[in-house]
Short mmCIF file of C-alpha atoms and ligand atoms in Angstrom, two decimals:
data_model
loop_
_atom_site.label_atom_id
_atom_site.label_comp_id
_atom_site.label_asym_id
_atom_site.label_seq_id
_atom_site.Cartn_x
_atom_site.Cartn_y
_atom_site.Cartn_z
CA ALA U 1 77.65 -13.24 -28.60
CA ALA U 2 77.29 -10.23 -26.34
CA ARG U 3 77.26 -6.83 -27.97
CA ASN U 4 77.95 -3.83 -25.84
CA GLY U 5 74.84 -1.93 -24.84
CA GLU U 6 72.35 -3.40 -27.32
CA ASP U 7 69.44 -5.47 -26.04
CA GLY U 8 70.59 -4.71 -22.52
CA VAL U 9 73.34 -7.27 -22.91
CA ARG U 10 76.63 -6.02 -21.52
CA CYS U 11 79.98 -6.81 -22.90
CA TYR U 12 82.35 -8.51 -20.49
CA ALA U 13 86.08 -9.00 -20.37
CA PRO U 14 87.30 -12.35 -21.77
CA ALA U 15 88.90 -13.36 -18.46
CA MET U 16 85.60 -12.86 -16.70
CA GLY U 17 83.89 -14.90 -19.42
CA GLN U 18 86.26 -17.77 -18.76
CA VAL U 19 85.48 -17.78 -15.07
CA PHE U 20 81.76 -17.97 -15.83
CA LEU U 21 82.32 -20.62 -18.47
CA ARG U 22 84.29 -22.74 -16.05
CA ARG U 23 81.63 -22.39 -13.34
CA PHE U 24 78.94 -23.25 -15.86
CA GLN U 25 80.92 -26.34 -16.88
CA LEU U 26 81.40 -27.42 -13.27
CA VAL U 27 77.66 -27.23 -12.65
CA THR U 28 76.70 -29.08 -15.84
CA GLN U 29 79.38 -31.76 -15.33
CA PHE U 30 78.87 -32.35 -11.63
CA ARG U 31 76.14 -35.01 -11.78
CA HIS U 32 78.21 -37.05 -14.22
CA ALA U 33 81.28 -36.50 -12.03
CA ILE U 34 79.53 -38.12 -9.06
CA ASP U 35 78.18 -41.01 -11.14
CA SER U 36 81.49 -41.72 -12.87
CA GLY U 37 83.69 -41.77 -9.78
CA GLN U 38 85.46 -38.43 -10.30
CA ILE U 39 84.39 -37.27 -6.84
CA GLU U 40 86.48 -38.85 -4.12
CA VAL U 41 85.97 -38.71 -0.36
CA HIS U 42 89.13 -38.14 1.70
CA TYR U 43 89.33 -38.64 5.46
CA GLN U 44 91.14 -36.50 8.00
CA PRO U 45 91.62 -37.95 11.50
CA LYS U 46 90.32 -36.41 14.72
CA VAL U 47 92.18 -37.27 17.92
CA ALA U 48 90.98 -37.01 21.54
CA LEU U 49 93.22 -34.74 23.64
CA PRO U 50 95.43 -35.05 25.57
CA GLY U 51 96.12 -38.61 24.36
CA ARG U 52 96.42 -40.06 20.88
CA GLN U 53 93.22 -42.03 20.48
CA VAL U 54 91.66 -41.57 17.06
CA VAL U 55 87.97 -40.84 17.62
CA GLY U 56 87.01 -40.53 13.98
CA ALA U 57 87.50 -38.58 10.80
CA GLU U 58 86.03 -35.76 8.78
CA ALA U 59 84.94 -36.60 5.23
CA LEU U 60 86.23 -34.00 2.73
CA VAL U 61 85.60 -34.25 -1.01
CA ARG U 62 87.96 -33.81 -3.96
CA TRP U 63 87.08 -33.73 -7.66
CA TRP U 64 89.42 -35.37 -10.17
CA HIS U 65 88.36 -33.37 -13.19
CA PRO U 66 89.33 -34.83 -16.61
CA GLU U 67 90.34 -31.40 -17.94
CA TYR U 68 91.29 -29.33 -14.89
CA GLY U 69 92.90 -31.97 -12.70
CA ARG U 70 92.35 -32.04 -8.98
CA LEU U 71 89.80 -29.49 -7.79
CA ASP U 72 89.50 -28.64 -4.11
CA PRO U 73 86.05 -28.17 -2.59
CA ASP U 74 86.52 -24.42 -2.10
CA GLU U 75 86.36 -24.06 -5.87
CA PHE U 76 83.36 -26.22 -6.71
CA ILE U 77 81.25 -26.47 -3.53
CA PRO U 78 80.14 -22.81 -3.61
CA VAL U 79 79.17 -23.22 -7.27
CA VAL U 80 77.34 -26.48 -6.70
CA GLU U 81 75.78 -25.22 -3.49
CA ALA U 82 73.74 -22.69 -5.45
CA THR U 83 72.01 -25.58 -7.24
CA GLY U 84 70.03 -28.63 -6.22
CA LEU U 85 73.07 -30.73 -7.14
CA VAL U 86 74.48 -30.30 -3.66
CA ASP U 87 71.75 -32.68 -2.43
CA ALA U 88 73.29 -35.40 -4.57
CA LEU U 89 76.72 -34.57 -3.16
CA THR U 90 75.55 -34.81 0.46
CA ALA U 91 73.78 -38.10 -0.28
CA PHE U 92 76.95 -39.46 -1.90
CA VAL U 93 79.27 -38.39 0.93
CA LEU U 94 76.83 -39.65 3.57
CA GLU U 95 76.69 -43.03 1.85
CA CYS U 96 80.51 -43.26 1.70
CA ALA U 97 80.75 -42.21 5.36
CA LEU U 98 78.26 -44.85 6.55
CA ILE U 99 79.94 -47.58 4.52
CA LYS U 100 83.23 -46.56 6.18
CA ILE U 101 81.74 -46.59 9.71
CA ARG U 102 80.19 -50.02 9.06
CA ASP U 103 83.52 -51.33 7.74
CA TRP U 104 85.26 -50.19 10.94
CA LEU U 105 82.52 -51.67 13.15
CA ASP U 106 82.86 -55.00 11.34
CA ARG U 107 86.58 -54.87 12.16
CA GLY U 108 85.91 -54.07 15.84
CA MET U 109 86.60 -50.32 15.64
CA ARG U 110 84.16 -47.74 16.93
CA MET U 111 84.92 -44.50 15.13
CA SER U 112 82.75 -41.69 13.86
CA VAL U 113 82.72 -39.85 10.55
CA ALA U 114 81.76 -36.19 10.20
CA VAL U 115 79.92 -35.07 7.05
CA ASN U 116 79.62 -31.41 6.02
CA LEU U 117 76.10 -30.22 5.29
CA SER U 118 75.09 -27.44 2.98
CA VAL U 119 72.53 -24.75 3.65
CA ARG U 120 70.08 -26.58 1.37
CA ASN U 121 70.13 -29.74 3.48
CA LEU U 122 69.16 -27.74 6.55
CA ALA U 123 66.19 -26.20 4.78
CA ASP U 124 65.02 -29.61 3.53
CA GLU U 125 62.38 -31.06 5.84
CA SER U 126 62.78 -34.53 4.33
CA PHE U 127 66.51 -34.60 5.08
CA PRO U 128 66.29 -36.14 8.60
CA ASP U 129 64.18 -39.03 7.30
CA ARG U 130 66.72 -39.74 4.60
CA VAL U 131 69.50 -39.76 7.18
CA ALA U 132 67.45 -42.10 9.40
CA ASP U 133 66.86 -44.46 6.46
CA ALA U 134 70.55 -44.51 5.59
CA LEU U 135 71.58 -45.19 9.21
CA GLN U 136 69.10 -48.05 9.37
CA ARG U 137 70.16 -49.49 6.02
CA HIS U 138 73.77 -49.71 7.21
CA ASP U 139 72.82 -50.60 10.78
CA ILE U 140 74.84 -47.73 12.27
CA PRO U 141 74.31 -46.31 15.77
CA PRO U 142 73.36 -42.64 15.15
CA GLU U 143 75.99 -41.31 17.58
CA LEU U 144 78.72 -42.49 15.20
CA LEU U 145 77.57 -39.99 12.58
CA THR U 146 78.48 -36.33 13.03
CA LEU U 147 76.92 -33.67 10.83
CA GLU U 148 78.78 -30.37 10.55
CA LEU U 149 76.94 -27.15 9.81
CA THR U 150 77.87 -23.50 9.96
CA GLU U 151 75.98 -20.97 11.98
CA SER U 152 75.41 -18.84 8.90
CA SER U 153 73.79 -21.78 7.11
CA VAL U 154 71.39 -22.14 10.03
CA MET U 155 70.70 -18.41 10.10
CA ALA U 156 70.03 -18.31 6.34
CA ASP U 157 66.61 -19.86 7.01
CA ARG U 158 66.17 -20.28 10.73
CA GLU U 159 62.48 -21.13 10.51
CA ARG U 160 63.17 -24.17 8.39
CA SER U 161 66.57 -25.15 9.81
CA LEU U 162 65.69 -25.39 13.48
CA PRO U 163 63.07 -28.15 13.12
CA VAL U 164 65.47 -30.10 10.88
CA LEU U 165 68.26 -29.78 13.46
CA ARG U 166 65.94 -30.72 16.34
CA ARG U 167 64.81 -33.83 14.50
CA LEU U 168 68.40 -34.92 13.73
CA HIS U 169 69.40 -34.22 17.32
CA THR U 170 66.48 -36.27 18.69
CA MET U 171 67.56 -39.15 16.44
CA GLY U 172 70.89 -39.13 18.27
CA VAL U 173 73.09 -37.88 15.44
CA VAL U 174 75.95 -35.65 16.69
CA LEU U 175 75.62 -32.05 15.48
CA ALA U 176 78.66 -29.80 15.24
CA VAL U 177 78.88 -26.07 14.55
CA ASP U 178 81.72 -25.64 12.05
CA ASP U 179 83.94 -22.57 11.49
CA PHE U 180 82.92 -21.24 14.88
CA GLY U 181 84.06 -17.71 15.65
CA THR U 182 83.84 -16.44 12.06
CA GLY U 183 81.21 -14.29 10.44
CA TYR U 184 78.27 -13.28 12.52
CA SER U 185 78.34 -16.26 14.82
CA SER U 186 77.04 -15.05 18.12
CA LEU U 187 78.15 -16.76 21.27
CA ALA U 188 74.80 -16.12 22.93
CA TYR U 189 72.80 -17.73 20.15
CA LEU U 190 74.71 -20.98 20.42
CA ARG U 191 72.74 -22.12 23.43
CA HIS U 192 69.52 -21.98 21.41
CA LEU U 193 70.86 -24.45 18.85
CA PRO U 194 70.39 -28.18 19.47
CA VAL U 195 74.07 -29.01 18.95
CA ASP U 196 76.68 -31.17 20.70
CA GLU U 197 79.99 -29.84 19.45
CA VAL U 198 81.72 -26.64 18.36
CA LYS U 199 84.64 -26.59 15.94
CA ILE U 200 86.94 -23.61 16.42
CA ASP U 201 87.67 -22.13 13.02
CA LYS U 202 91.14 -22.97 11.79
CA SER U 203 92.04 -19.30 11.23
CA PHE U 204 92.21 -18.80 15.02
CA VAL U 205 94.01 -22.06 15.68
CA LEU U 206 96.57 -21.34 12.94
CA GLY U 207 97.16 -17.89 14.44
CA MET U 208 97.21 -18.75 18.13
CA GLY U 209 100.98 -19.25 18.26
CA THR U 210 101.77 -15.75 17.00
CA ASP U 211 98.69 -13.64 17.65
CA LEU U 212 97.49 -12.99 21.18
CA SER U 213 93.97 -12.06 20.09
CA ASP U 214 93.65 -15.40 18.22
CA LEU U 215 94.85 -17.14 21.35
CA ALA U 216 92.22 -15.28 23.39
CA VAL U 217 89.47 -16.23 20.94
CA VAL U 218 90.47 -19.91 21.11
CA ARG U 219 90.49 -19.84 24.91
CA THR U 220 87.12 -18.08 25.03
CA ILE U 221 85.51 -20.60 22.68
CA VAL U 222 86.84 -23.55 24.71
CA GLU U 223 85.46 -22.03 27.92
CA LEU U 224 82.15 -21.04 26.38
CA GLY U 225 81.73 -24.45 24.76
CA HIS U 226 82.37 -26.25 28.02
CA SER U 227 80.05 -23.95 29.96
CA LEU U 228 77.33 -25.01 27.50
CA ASP U 229 78.28 -28.68 27.88
CA LEU U 230 79.55 -28.94 24.33
CA ALA U 231 82.55 -30.86 23.10
CA VAL U 232 85.16 -28.51 21.63
CA VAL U 233 87.14 -29.48 18.54
CA ALA U 234 90.10 -27.48 17.19
CA GLU U 235 90.82 -27.78 13.47
CA GLY U 236 93.99 -26.46 11.80
CA VAL U 237 96.33 -27.89 14.45
CA GLU U 238 99.63 -27.81 12.60
CA ASP U 239 102.31 -27.93 15.31
CA ASP U 240 103.11 -29.26 18.76
CA ILE U 241 103.03 -25.83 20.36
CA SER U 242 99.40 -25.16 19.48
CA ARG U 243 98.52 -28.75 20.37
CA ASP U 244 100.06 -28.30 23.82
CA GLN U 245 98.29 -24.97 24.31
CA LEU U 246 94.98 -26.61 23.40
CA VAL U 247 95.65 -29.43 25.86
CA GLY U 248 96.34 -26.81 28.53
CA MET U 249 92.98 -25.17 27.83
CA GLY U 250 91.15 -28.48 28.05
CA CYS U 251 90.16 -28.63 24.38
CA ASP U 252 88.61 -32.06 23.70
CA VAL U 253 89.59 -33.00 20.16
CA ALA U 254 92.28 -31.94 17.66
CA GLN U 255 92.29 -32.15 13.87
CA GLY U 256 95.00 -30.83 11.57
CA TYR U 257 98.13 -31.37 9.53
CA LEU U 258 100.12 -32.19 12.70
CA LEU U 259 98.24 -35.49 12.74
CA SER U 260 97.56 -35.85 9.05
CA ARG U 261 96.23 -34.13 5.98
CA PRO U 262 92.95 -35.47 4.58
CA LEU U 263 93.84 -38.80 2.93
CA PRO U 264 92.22 -41.10 0.37
CA GLU U 265 90.56 -44.07 2.06
CA GLU U 266 93.36 -46.61 1.58
CA ARG U 267 96.01 -44.17 2.75
CA PHE U 268 93.91 -43.27 5.77
CA GLU U 269 93.72 -46.97 6.65
CA ALA U 270 97.50 -47.28 6.31
CA TRP U 271 97.95 -44.21 8.53
CA LEU U 272 95.63 -45.75 11.16
CA GLU U 273 97.49 -49.03 11.11
CA ALA U 274 100.92 -47.40 11.41
CA ARG U 275 99.67 -45.33 14.32
CA THR U 276 98.23 -48.21 16.32
CA LYS U 277 101.43 -50.23 15.81
CA ARG U 278 103.60 -47.48 17.28
P1 LIG Z 301 85.84 -27.21 6.50
O1 LIG Z 301 84.62 -28.03 6.74
O2 LIG Z 301 86.12 -26.10 7.43
O3 LIG Z 301 87.04 -28.27 6.45
C1 LIG Z 301 88.30 -28.07 7.01
C2 LIG Z 301 89.29 -27.63 5.96
O4 LIG Z 301 90.52 -27.31 6.62
C3 LIG Z 301 89.62 -28.70 4.94
O5 LIG Z 301 89.84 -28.05 3.70
C4 LIG Z 301 90.93 -29.28 5.48
O6 LIG Z 301 91.74 -29.88 4.49
C5 LIG Z 301 91.58 -28.03 6.03
N1 LIG Z 301 92.56 -28.32 7.08
C6 LIG Z 301 92.52 -29.32 7.99
N2 LIG Z 301 93.58 -29.27 8.82
C7 LIG Z 301 94.31 -28.20 8.44
C8 LIG Z 301 95.54 -27.63 8.91
O7 LIG Z 301 96.17 -28.10 9.87
N3 LIG Z 301 95.99 -26.53 8.27
C9 LIG Z 301 95.33 -25.97 7.22
N4 LIG Z 301 95.84 -24.89 6.63
N5 LIG Z 301 94.15 -26.49 6.74
C10 LIG Z 301 93.66 -27.59 7.34
P2 LIG Z 301 89.23 -28.64 2.35
O8 LIG Z 301 89.28 -30.13 2.37
O9 LIG Z 301 89.86 -27.92 1.22
O10 LIG Z 301 87.69 -28.25 2.43
C11 LIG Z 301 87.29 -26.91 2.33
C12 LIG Z 301 85.83 -26.74 2.63
O11 LIG Z 301 85.00 -27.34 1.65
C13 LIG Z 301 85.41 -27.40 3.95
O12 LIG Z 301 85.79 -26.58 5.02
C14 LIG Z 301 83.92 -27.50 3.75
O13 LIG Z 301 83.29 -26.26 4.07
C15 LIG Z 301 83.80 -27.74 2.27
N6 LIG Z 301 83.55 -29.18 2.02
C16 LIG Z 301 84.44 -30.19 1.92
N7 LIG Z 301 83.82 -31.37 1.70
C17 LIG Z 301 82.48 -31.09 1.68
C18 LIG Z 301 81.28 -31.88 1.48
O14 LIG Z 301 81.31 -33.11 1.31
N8 LIG Z 301 80.09 -31.21 1.51
C19 LIG Z 301 80.01 -29.85 1.71
N9 LIG Z 301 78.79 -29.29 1.72
N10 LIG Z 301 81.10 -29.10 1.90
C20 LIG Z 301 82.32 -29.70 1.89
CA1 LIG Z 302 83.83 -29.14 8.37
CA1 LIG Z 303 85.88 -25.62 9.56
CA1 LIG Z 304 85.19 -23.76 5.88
#
């Protein structure tokens, strides 16, 4: 028990203690959560503009916690990301994604899955080899796997990240810069990164209908992306108006609630089937 002042241990408010306790629990329980099936991968479709062809999906994790119920990644990823456990998460999601791609290929569908990387993966020089092994094991063409990374995760350790990215890029895996336009992302630096795709952060896409500066940012990113020969993806597309604006700008791919929320695998399959029937 913490006693105020003595032994340099500071007393903390009970509410604060509960937050730390919960984080501590999430870290200690995470490995078991993966192994026991509490972590579930959901899929959110990506559609090529201006048409309706589904080009693939982004894999997004959810945790069905026995005590706390459904936890969204924004609560547990930052906690897990500070530990080596995030390596196990990436490996798990990658495995699910490749199984999904293989399943589609076996049914005559050529669609990609995007997996989110953490800053630790980018600093891990053995990561590209593990991706190559996994692609080979499932007999997947590398261009059907997209890996999403943020610019800040690259900048956290540029010296280590750049060789990892170059290696993945040379293998033929598609690399996407996520959350583009936020933080310290610099437009100029983008051309030094071996990437194929930019994803406009959803905050701008969500705001583009009502905020002229958001609209300007979206337009600028589409133009910049194309001038660098990159595919441009907009996430957070929630209504027809923003979709139509994006089409007008020449944005390549849309993702968002307008199409579908992230869905568990079986529901994603049902969504796909209903869509192709229409
Ligand atoms: P992200 O990579 O930027 O993922 C997009 C987020 O936007 C997802 O939130 C998605 O549900 C949400 N979204 C998609 N369309 C719309 C829309 O039209 N409107 C609105 N308001 N939101 C939309 P989610 O699933 O809660 O994931 C949050 C973040 O957690 C992700 O942001 C990503 O950074 C992280 N994450 C999720 N899965 C993984 C994973 O497997 N590994 C790692 N390292 N991070 C992950
Ligand atoms: Ca993402
Ligand atoms: Ca994003
Ligand atoms: Ca994000």
